Coordinates of C-alpha atoms and ligand atoms in Angstrom, one line a residue:
X1 CA -67.7 88.8 57.6
X2 CA -64.9 89.5 55.2
X3 CA -62.4 86.8 54.5
X4 CA -59.6 88.9 55.8
X5 CA -61.5 89.5 59.0
X6 CA -61.9 85.7 59.3
X7 CA -58.2 85.2 58.8
X8 CA -57.6 87.7 61.6
X9 CA -60.2 86.1 63.9
X10 CA -58.7 82.7 63.3
X11 CA -55.3 84.1 64.4
X12 CA -56.8 85.7 67.5
X13 CA -58.7 82.6 68.5
X14 CA -55.6 80.4 68.0
X15 CA -53.6 82.7 70.3
X16 CA -56.5 82.9 72.8
X17 CA -56.8 79.1 73.0
X18 CA -53.1 78.8 73.6
X19 CA -53.2 81.3 76.4
X20 CA -56.2 79.7 78.1
X21 CA -54.6 76.2 78.0
X22 CA -51.3 77.5 79.3
X23 CA -53.1 79.4 82.1
X24 CA -55.1 76.3 83.0
X25 CA -51.9 74.3 83.1
X26 CA -50.3 76.9 85.4
X27 CA -53.3 77.0 87.7
X28 CA -53.3 73.3 87.2
X29 CA -55.3 70.5 88.8
X30 CA -59.0 70.7 89.3
X31 CA -59.2 74.5 89.6
X32 CA -58.0 74.7 86.0
X33 CA -61.2 73.2 84.7
X34 CA -63.2 76.4 83.9
X35 CA -60.2 77.8 82.0
X36 CA -59.9 74.5 80.1
X37 CA -63.6 74.6 79.2
X38 CA -63.1 78.2 78.0
X39 CA -60.2 77.0 75.9
X40 CA -62.4 74.3 74.4
X41 CA -65.1 76.8 73.5
X42 CA -62.6 79.0 71.8
X43 CA -61.4 76.0 69.8
X44 CA -64.9 75.2 68.8
X45 CA -65.3 78.8 67.6
X46 CA -62.1 78.4 65.7
X47 CA -63.4 75.2 64.1
X48 CA -66.4 77.2 62.8
X49 CA -64.1 80.0 61.5
X50 CA -61.8 77.7 59.6
X51 CA -64.7 75.8 58.1
X52 CA -66.1 79.1 56.8
X53 CA -62.7 80.1 55.5
X54 CA -62.3 76.8 53.7
X55 CA -65.7 77.4 52.1
X56 CA -64.3 80.7 50.7
X57 CA -61.2 79.0 49.3
X58 CA -59.7 75.7 50.4
X59 CA -56.1 77.0 50.3
X60 CA -57.1 79.7 52.8
X61 CA -57.5 77.2 55.6
X62 CA -56.3 73.7 54.3
X63 CA -53.8 72.9 57.1
X64 CA -56.1 74.4 59.7
X65 CA -58.9 72.1 58.8
X66 CA -56.9 68.9 58.3
X67 CA -54.4 69.2 61.1
X68 CA -54.3 72.3 63.2
X69 CA -57.8 72.5 64.7
X70 CA -58.5 68.7 64.9
X71 CA -55.2 68.3 66.8
X72 CA -56.2 71.1 69.2
X73 CA -59.6 69.5 69.7
X74 CA -58.2 66.1 70.4
X75 CA -55.7 67.4 72.9
X76 CA -58.4 69.5 74.5
X77 CA -60.8 66.6 74.9
X78 CA -58.1 64.4 76.5
X79 CA -57.1 67.2 78.9
X80 CA -60.7 67.9 80.0
X81 CA -61.3 64.2 80.5
X82 CA -58.2 63.9 82.7
X83 CA -59.2 67.0 84.6
X84 CA -62.6 65.6 85.4
X85 CA -60.9 62.4 86.6
X86 CA -58.4 64.3 88.6
X87 CA -61.2 66.1 90.5
X88 CA -62.4 62.7 91.6
X89 CA -59.0 61.2 92.5
X90 CA -57.3 64.1 94.2
X91 CA -53.6 64.8 94.1
X92 CA -52.5 61.6 92.1
X93 CA -54.5 62.6 89.1
X94 CA -53.4 66.2 89.0
X95 CA -49.9 65.6 87.6
X96 CA -51.5 63.7 84.7
X97 CA -54.0 66.5 84.2
X98 CA -51.2 69.1 84.3
X99 CA -49.4 67.2 81.6
X100 CA -52.5 66.9 79.5
X101 CA -53.2 70.7 79.8
X102 CA -49.7 71.4 78.6
X103 CA -50.2 69.1 75.7
X104 CA -53.4 70.9 74.8
X105 CA -51.4 74.2 74.9
X106 CA -48.7 72.6 72.8
X107 CA -51.3 71.4 70.2
X108 CA -52.5 75.0 69.9
X109 CA -49.0 76.2 69.4
X110 CA -48.3 73.6 66.8
X111 CA -51.4 74.6 65.0
X112 CA -50.3 78.3 65.0
X113 CA -46.8 77.3 63.7
X114 CA -48.3 75.2 61.0
X115 CA -50.2 78.2 59.7
X116 CA -47.7 80.9 60.5
X117 CA -44.4 79.2 59.7
X118 CA -45.0 76.2 57.4
X119 CA -47.9 77.7 55.5
X120 CA -49.7 76.2 52.5
X121 CA -49.2 73.7 50.9
X122 CA -47.2 72.4 53.8
X123 CA -43.6 73.2 52.8
X124 CA -41.4 75.5 51.0
X125 CA -41.3 75.4 47.2
X126 CA -42.2 71.9 46.1
X127 CA -39.1 71.7 43.9
X128 CA -36.1 74.0 43.6
X129 CA -36.2 76.2 40.6
X130 CA -34.0 75.1 37.7
X131 CA -32.6 78.1 36.0
X132 CA -31.6 76.3 32.9
X133 CA -35.0 75.1 31.7
X134 CA -33.1 72.7 29.4
X135 CA -34.3 73.6 25.9
X136 CA -33.4 74.2 22.3
X137 CA -34.5 77.9 22.2
X138 CA -32.6 80.5 24.1
X139 CA -34.4 83.7 25.2
X140 CA -31.6 85.6 23.6
X141 CA -32.9 84.4 20.2
X142 CA -36.5 85.4 20.9
X143 CA -35.8 88.9 19.5
X144 CA -37.4 91.1 16.8
X145 CA -35.4 90.9 13.6
X146 CA -33.8 94.3 12.8
X147 CA -35.3 94.6 9.3
X148 CA -37.8 97.1 7.9
X149 CA -38.5 100.6 9.0
X150 CA -38.8 101.5 12.7
X151 CA -39.7 104.6 14.8
X152 CA -36.5 105.3 16.7
X153 CA -36.0 106.5 20.2
X154 CA -33.0 107.1 22.4
X155 CA -33.1 106.9 26.2
X156 CA -30.1 107.7 28.3
X157 CA -30.2 106.6 31.9
X158 CA -28.5 109.1 34.1
X159 CA -28.3 110.7 37.4
X160 CA -29.9 114.1 37.2
X161 CA -30.8 116.9 39.6
X162 CA -34.4 117.7 38.5
X163 CA -36.0 121.0 39.4
X164 CA -39.7 120.4 39.9
X165 CA -42.4 123.1 39.0
X166 CA -42.6 124.0 42.7
X167 CA -38.9 124.9 42.6
X168 CA -37.9 121.9 44.7
X169 CA -34.9 120.0 43.4
X170 CA -34.7 116.2 43.6
X171 CA -31.7 114.0 43.0
X172 CA -33.2 111.6 40.5
X173 CA -32.2 108.8 38.2
X174 CA -33.9 109.4 34.9
X175 CA -34.2 108.4 31.3
X176 CA -33.5 112.1 30.4
X177 CA -36.4 113.7 32.3
X178 CA -38.8 113.0 35.2
X179 CA -40.7 111.0 34.2
X180 CA -38.9 109.8 31.1
X181 CA -40.2 111.0 27.8
X182 CA -43.6 109.6 26.8
X183 CA -43.0 107.2 23.8
X184 CA -45.8 107.2 21.3
X185 CA -46.4 104.9 18.4
X186 CA -49.3 103.7 16.2
X187 CA -50.4 100.1 16.0
X188 CA -48.4 98.2 13.5
X189 CA -45.3 100.4 13.8
X190 CA -42.0 98.9 14.9
X191 CA -40.3 100.7 17.7
X192 CA -36.5 100.7 18.1
X193 CA -35.3 102.1 21.4
X194 CA -31.6 102.5 22.1
X195 CA -30.9 102.4 25.8
X196 CA -27.6 103.9 26.9
X197 CA -26.4 104.0 30.5
X198 CA -24.5 107.2 31.2
X199 CA -23.8 106.8 34.9
X200 CA -26.2 104.5 36.8
X201 CA -23.6 102.4 38.4
X202 CA -25.9 99.7 39.6
X203 CA -27.0 99.1 35.9
X204 CA -30.3 99.5 34.0
X205 CA -32.6 97.7 31.6
X206 CA -35.9 98.7 29.9
X207 CA -39.0 96.6 30.6
X208 CA -42.2 97.4 28.7
X209 CA -44.9 96.9 31.3
X210 CA -48.0 95.4 29.8
X211 CA -46.7 95.0 26.2
X212 CA -46.5 91.5 24.9
X213 CA -43.1 92.0 23.3
X214 CA -40.9 89.0 22.3
X215 CA -39.3 87.6 25.4
X216 CA -35.7 88.7 24.5
X217 CA -37.0 92.3 24.4
X218 CA -38.6 92.1 27.8
X219 CA -35.7 93.7 29.7
X220 CA -35.5 91.6 32.8
X221 CA -31.9 91.6 34.1
X222 CA -30.7 88.0 34.7
X223 CA -33.6 86.4 32.8
X224 CA -33.8 88.0 29.3
X225 CA -30.6 90.0 29.2
X226 CA -27.7 91.3 31.2
X227 CA -28.0 94.6 33.0
X228 CA -26.6 97.5 31.0
X229 CA -23.7 99.3 32.9
X230 CA -22.3 102.8 32.4
X231 CA -21.0 103.2 28.9
X232 CA -23.0 100.3 27.5
X233 CA -26.0 100.2 25.3
X234 CA -28.8 97.8 24.4
X235 CA -31.2 98.1 21.5
X236 CA -34.8 97.0 21.9
X237 CA -37.1 96.4 19.0
X238 CA -40.7 95.4 18.9
X239 CA -43.9 95.9 17.0
X240 CA -46.6 97.8 18.7
X241 CA -49.5 95.3 18.4
X242 CA -51.9 96.6 21.0
X243 CA -53.3 100.2 21.2
X244 CA -53.4 101.5 24.8
X245 CA -51.6 102.9 27.7
X246 CA -48.4 101.2 28.9
X247 CA -45.3 102.2 30.8
X248 CA -41.6 101.4 30.8
X249 CA -39.2 101.1 33.6
X250 CA -35.9 99.6 34.5
X251 CA -35.9 95.9 35.7
X252 CA -32.5 96.0 37.3
X253 CA -32.6 96.9 41.0
X254 CA -36.2 97.8 40.1
X255 CA -37.5 98.7 43.5
X256 CA -34.9 101.3 44.2
X257 CA -34.3 102.5 40.6
X258 CA -38.0 103.0 39.6
X259 CA -38.6 105.0 42.8
X260 CA -35.7 107.2 42.0
X261 CA -37.2 108.0 38.6
X262 CA -36.3 105.4 36.0
X263 CA -39.7 105.1 34.4
X264 CA -41.9 106.7 31.7
X265 CA -45.1 106.2 29.8
X266 CA -45.6 104.5 26.4
X267 CA -48.8 105.1 24.4
X268 CA -49.9 103.1 21.4
X269 CA -52.6 104.9 19.4
X270 CA -54.9 102.9 17.2
X271 CA -54.0 102.7 13.5
X272 CA -57.0 104.9 12.6
X273 CA -56.5 107.6 15.1
X274 CA -58.8 110.5 15.8
X275 CA -56.6 113.4 16.7
X276 CA -59.3 115.6 18.0
X277 CA -59.3 116.4 21.6
X278 CA -57.1 116.3 24.6
X279 CA -55.1 113.2 25.4
X280 CA -53.0 113.3 28.6
X281 CA -50.7 110.7 30.1
X282 CA -50.6 111.0 33.9
X283 CA -48.2 108.7 35.6
X284 CA -48.5 109.1 39.4
X285 CA -45.2 108.7 41.3
X286 CA -43.6 109.7 44.6
X287 CA -40.0 110.7 44.7
X288 CA -38.6 111.2 48.1
X289 CA -41.8 112.1 49.8
X290 CA -42.9 114.4 46.9
X291 CA -45.9 113.2 44.9
X292 CA -45.8 113.9 41.2
X293 CA -48.7 113.6 38.7
X294 CA -47.5 113.7 35.1
X295 CA -44.4 115.9 35.5
X296 CA -45.6 118.2 38.1
X297 CA -45.6 118.3 41.9
X298 CA -48.2 121.0 41.8
X299 CA -51.8 121.4 40.6
X300 CA -51.4 121.8 36.8
X301 CA -53.9 123.8 34.8
X302 CA -54.9 123.4 31.2
X303 CA -57.3 125.4 29.2
X304 CA -59.8 123.2 27.4
X305 CA -62.9 124.4 25.6
X306 CA -66.3 123.0 26.5
X307 CA -67.3 120.1 24.1
X308 CA -63.7 118.9 23.7
X309 CA -63.2 115.1 24.0
X310 CA -60.8 114.4 26.8
X311 CA -58.9 111.2 27.6
X312 CA -56.9 110.9 30.8
X313 CA -54.5 108.0 31.0
X314 CA -53.8 107.2 34.7
X315 CA -50.7 105.2 35.5
X316 CA -49.7 104.1 39.0
X317 CA -45.9 103.7 39.2
X318 CA -45.9 103.3 43.0
X319 CA -45.9 100.3 45.4
X320 CA -49.4 100.7 46.8
X321 CA -52.8 101.1 45.1
X322 CA -53.9 104.7 44.6
X323 CA -57.4 106.2 44.5
X324 CA -58.0 108.9 41.9
X325 CA -61.0 111.2 41.8
X326 CA -62.4 113.2 39.0
X327 CA -64.7 116.1 40.1
X328 CA -66.8 118.2 37.8
X329 CA -67.6 115.7 35.0
X330 CA -69.1 112.2 34.7
X331 CA -66.7 110.0 32.8
X332 CA -66.4 106.6 31.2
X333 CA -63.6 104.1 32.1
X334 CA -62.7 103.3 28.5
X335 CA -59.6 101.0 29.1
X336 CA -57.8 99.0 31.7
X337 CA -54.2 98.0 31.4
X338 CA -54.1 99.1 27.8
X339 CA -57.2 97.1 26.8
X340 CA -60.5 98.8 25.8
X341 CA -63.5 97.9 27.9
X342 CA -66.7 96.8 26.2
X343 CA -69.7 99.1 26.5
X344 CA -68.4 101.6 29.1
X345 CA -71.2 103.6 30.8
X346 CA -71.0 106.9 32.7
X347 CA -69.5 106.9 36.1
X348 CA -69.7 109.6 38.8
X349 CA -69.1 109.9 42.5
X350 CA -66.8 106.9 42.5
X351 CA -63.1 106.9 43.1
X352 CA -60.9 105.0 40.7
X353 CA -58.5 102.6 42.5
X354 CA -55.5 101.9 40.3
X355 CA -53.3 99.0 41.4
X356 CA -49.5 99.5 41.6
X357 CA -48.3 99.2 38.0
X358 CA -51.9 99.4 36.6
X359 CA -53.4 101.8 34.1
X360 CA -56.9 103.2 33.8
X361 CA -58.0 105.4 30.9
X362 CA -60.9 107.8 31.6
X363 CA -62.8 109.7 28.9
X364 CA -65.4 112.4 29.0
X365 CA -66.5 115.4 27.0
X366 CA -65.3 118.7 28.5
X367 CA -68.3 120.4 30.3
X368 CA -68.7 124.2 30.7
X369 CA -67.5 124.0 34.3
X370 CA -63.9 123.2 35.4
X371 CA -62.9 119.6 36.1
X372 CA -60.4 118.5 38.6
X373 CA -58.4 115.3 38.8
X374 CA -56.9 114.5 42.2
X375 CA -55.1 111.7 44.0
X376 CA -56.1 110.6 47.5
X377 CA -53.3 111.4 49.9
X378 CA -51.5 113.7 47.5
X379 CA -53.4 116.9 47.5
X380 CA -50.4 119.0 46.3
X381 CA -50.4 117.4 42.9
X382 CA -53.4 117.4 40.5
X383 CA -54.8 118.6 37.3
X384 CA -57.5 121.2 36.6
X385 CA -59.1 121.5 33.2
X386 CA -61.1 124.7 32.6
X387 CA -62.5 126.9 29.8
X388 CA -60.3 129.8 30.9
X389 CA -57.1 130.3 32.8
X390 CA -58.8 132.1 35.7
X391 CA -61.7 129.8 36.3
X392 CA -62.0 128.8 40.0
X393 CA -60.3 125.6 41.1
X394 CA -62.9 123.0 41.9
X395 CA -62.6 121.2 45.3
X396 CA -60.7 117.9 45.3
X397 CA -63.2 115.5 46.8
X398 CA -62.5 111.8 46.8
X399 CA -65.7 109.7 46.9
X400 CA -66.0 106.9 49.4
X401 CA -67.3 104.5 46.9
X402 CA -64.8 102.8 44.7
X403 CA -65.3 101.9 41.0
X404 CA -65.8 98.1 40.6
X405 CA -64.5 97.0 37.2
X406 CA -66.1 93.5 37.6
X407 CA -69.6 95.0 37.3
X408 CA -69.0 97.5 34.5
X409 CA -69.7 97.6 30.8
X410 CA -71.2 94.7 28.9
X411 CA -70.2 91.1 28.4
X412 CA -68.5 90.0 25.2
X413 CA -67.0 86.6 24.3
X414 CA -63.2 86.3 24.4
X415 CA -62.7 83.4 21.9
X416 CA -59.0 83.3 22.5
X417 CA -59.5 82.5 26.2
X418 CA -62.2 79.9 25.9
X419 CA -61.8 76.2 25.6
X420 CA -60.5 73.5 27.8
X421 CA -57.6 74.3 30.1
X422 CA -54.4 72.6 29.4
X423 CA -52.7 73.6 32.6
X424 CA -54.1 74.5 36.0
X425 CA -51.9 76.1 38.6
X426 CA -52.5 77.4 42.1
X427 CA -50.5 80.3 43.5
X428 CA -50.8 80.8 47.3
X429 CA -49.5 84.2 48.5
X430 CA -48.5 84.4 52.2
X431 CA -46.1 86.0 54.6
X432 CA -43.8 83.5 56.3
X433 CA -40.4 83.4 57.9
X434 CA -37.9 82.3 55.2
X435 CA -34.4 82.9 54.1
X436 CA -34.3 85.6 51.4
X437 CA -31.0 86.3 49.6
X438 CA -29.1 84.6 52.3
X439 CA -30.8 86.5 55.2
X440 CA -33.7 85.4 57.4
X441 CA -36.8 87.5 56.8
X442 CA -40.5 87.6 57.2
X443 CA -40.8 86.9 53.5
X444 CA -43.5 87.4 50.9
X445 CA -44.0 83.9 49.8
X446 CA -45.4 82.1 46.8
X447 CA -46.6 78.5 47.6
X448 CA -44.5 78.7 50.7
X449 CA -41.3 79.5 48.9
X450 CA -39.3 82.6 47.9
X451 CA -37.7 83.5 44.6
X452 CA -35.8 81.9 43.0
X453 CA -36.9 78.7 44.7
X454 CA -40.4 78.7 43.5
X455 CA -41.6 76.1 41.0
X456 CA -42.4 77.9 37.8
X457 CA -45.7 77.5 36.0
X458 CA -44.7 75.3 33.1
X459 CA -46.5 75.7 29.8
X460 CA -46.3 74.7 26.1
X461 CA -47.0 77.2 23.4
X462 CA -50.7 77.3 22.7
X463 CA -51.8 76.1 26.1
X464 CA -54.8 77.7 27.8
X465 CA -53.7 78.1 31.4
X466 CA -55.9 78.6 34.5
X467 CA -54.3 80.2 37.4
X468 CA -55.9 80.4 40.8
X469 CA -54.4 83.0 43.1
X470 CA -55.1 82.9 46.8
X471 CA -54.0 85.6 49.1
X472 CA -53.6 84.3 52.7
X473 CA -51.7 87.4 53.9
X474 CA -52.9 90.7 55.2
X475 CA -51.4 92.7 52.4
X476 CA -52.5 93.6 48.9
X477 CA -50.5 92.0 46.1
X478 CA -50.7 93.6 42.6
X479 CA -49.7 90.5 40.6
X480 CA -48.1 91.2 37.2
X481 CA -47.4 88.5 34.7
X482 CA -45.0 89.6 32.0
X483 CA -45.7 89.2 28.3
X484 CA -49.3 88.3 28.6
X485 CA -52.7 89.7 29.6
X486 CA -54.9 87.5 31.7
X487 CA -58.7 87.2 31.5
X488 CA -60.4 87.5 34.9
X489 CA -62.6 84.4 35.4
X490 CA -63.8 85.1 38.9
X491 CA -63.0 87.1 42.0
X492 CA -64.0 85.4 45.3
X493 CA -66.0 82.9 43.2
X494 CA -68.0 85.6 41.4
X495 CA -67.5 86.0 37.6
X496 CA -67.4 89.5 36.3
X497 CA -70.9 90.5 35.1
X498 CA -69.8 93.3 32.7
X499 CA -67.0 93.8 30.2
X500 CA -64.4 91.1 29.9
X501 CA -61.3 92.2 32.0
X502 CA -58.0 91.6 30.3
X503 CA -55.4 92.7 32.7
X504 CA -51.7 92.7 33.2
X505 CA -51.7 93.9 36.8
X506 CA -54.4 92.7 39.2
X507 CA -54.7 93.6 42.8
X508 CA -55.3 90.5 44.9
X509 CA -56.4 92.0 48.2
X510 CA -56.1 90.2 51.6
X511 CA -58.2 87.1 51.7
X512 CA -59.1 87.3 48.0
X513 CA -59.2 84.4 45.6
X514 CA -58.8 85.2 41.9
X515 CA -59.2 82.8 39.0
X516 CA -57.7 84.0 35.8
X517 CA -57.0 82.5 32.3
X518 CA -53.9 83.0 30.2
X519 CA -53.2 82.0 26.7
X520 CA -49.6 80.9 26.3
X521 CA -49.0 82.5 23.0
X522 CA -45.6 84.2 23.6
X523 CA -42.8 81.7 24.2
X524 CA -40.1 82.6 26.7
X525 CA -39.2 82.7 30.3
X526 CA -41.4 85.3 31.8
X527 CA -41.3 87.0 35.1
X528 CA -44.4 86.9 37.2
X529 CA -44.4 89.0 40.3
X530 CA -46.0 91.3 42.8
X531 CA -45.6 94.9 41.6
X532 CA -45.3 96.1 45.1
X533 CA -41.6 95.8 44.5
X534 CA -40.9 95.7 48.3
X535 CA -42.7 92.4 48.1
X536 CA -40.8 91.3 45.0
X537 CA -37.5 91.9 46.8
X538 CA -38.8 89.9 49.7
X539 CA -39.4 86.8 47.5
X540 CA -42.7 87.3 45.7
X541 CA -41.5 86.5 42.1
X542 CA -41.6 83.4 40.0
X543 CA -41.5 82.4 36.4
X544 CA -44.0 81.4 33.7
X545 CA -41.8 79.2 31.6
X546 CA -42.4 77.6 28.2
X547 CA -41.1 74.1 27.7
X548 CA -38.0 74.1 25.6
X549 CA -36.8 77.6 26.3
X550 CA -33.6 78.3 28.3
X551 CA -31.8 81.4 29.3
X552 CA -28.0 82.0 29.3
X553 CA -28.4 84.8 31.8
X554 CA -28.0 84.5 35.5
X555 CA -28.8 86.4 38.6
X556 CA -28.3 85.8 42.3
X557 CA -25.0 85.4 44.2
X558 CA -22.0 86.3 42.1
X559 CA -24.0 87.9 39.3
X560 CA -24.4 91.6 38.7
X561 CA -28.0 91.1 37.6
X562 CA -30.6 91.9 40.2
X563 CA -34.0 92.1 38.5
X564 CA -36.0 93.1 41.6
Ligands
LIG601 CU1 -43.6 96.6 35.7 CU2 -41.7 93.1 36.2 O1 -42.7 94.9 36.0
LIG602 CU1 -47.2 91.9 47.1

């Protein structure tokens, strides 16, 4: 049974026990006995369920094992004992039995509230979040010095009516085009990007998703800078250190503004770059209800001669994971989140599931037949590569099987991520009633709290950090630490058997337990959040903070900065 099914089963059994006890209490007295016995059986089944859950991950069931289920069982035993006695004694015993049955029902209710309202680890954020992180270094000083040559770009944030290839017009917010222009650089180059806001009244910033830039260049409104308002500019500078596929987007009112179009791709080519072949960047996005792959809402066609090396860079800019399919050619998955995989082998008949915010690079040699890239649930958009313009369009079939990166490629040591852990941290993701931005909501919680009242993971420069992420909810959470890549140590207790996985966006699915390692090598105050930005706005954000670093920027009530 899957862990998420067990979580569901536990909920159902809890509700069923409550209903049975309540019914027995209403029927009362001696005739309630069969219902009470049924309630006891359900509780015993629940006991087995929570023990199995605890075996999969203690945080999945902690409060159920220690308090919830034992409490229910105690109350149940007492109630059944009293019922049996009441049978013998007649009417005098039946009031006591009724009371005992109601207490058993109450115990089941308490157990449900403990799990569904209090959550793990038994209370909202252990300590309120201190914005000041008293320290000697300000994030505003963690910038790239403006010396030496730089490759310069200008991005102007603006409202724009964009005519899509189908002829449909969308009212977008863009960095000049939809998506924004692809920025390209070579490893070792310094990029200088001037952001100007023409007329986005809610403000903008530029965040470089997946790039480990200095903290002051990270573009998070209210944490690393103030939002840029109409007429204002901000200049970002950083050295491109890692070759790979990245993307940029605003981090001010991110949920709304990215959806409206404030995003684009950034590709860093290796220093020794082989220019031969076709290299396409394909961010997938939905604007309004219209899916767009690359810059088209239709199936795009490119003529590519057989034998040509092809690289497709898939970027998911949406809130949900997306499954991509490549029909017509076997391919290799050569990079994930901008990091090359070791020893990639040929893949076919598998869909590629890209987490929200994640990137997958596929490579293959163009065959004689046409090849088609499609996206599940978005048939209108797609890409056809063929030797001639009039070649037939291959069918867009999405395989049932999904590519599993944890069993792909070959192992390789990652010296930087090995050694003794200096910090160990547990992050429990859940869905609990909380107050978010002053309003009650069924929030997306981290360790029982919502942003900004979540204790940050505190590190010192150089620390090796182990983070255990446990998803107790029924939703997928694409967790995204800024400024660092993490190494996957295990998923549900199983270590990856293939290539090391160095990710900046990892999908923690319902019931999953991930263990990851992170090397604290980039001082700052870093956002760490779910890249389903609906969830981020509902509380699922926290900080990875380096000791001694502080920020002069603020967000929250009274501040124009709204990072999520
Ligand atoms: Cu893609 Cu906090 O961002
Ligand atoms: Cu989430």
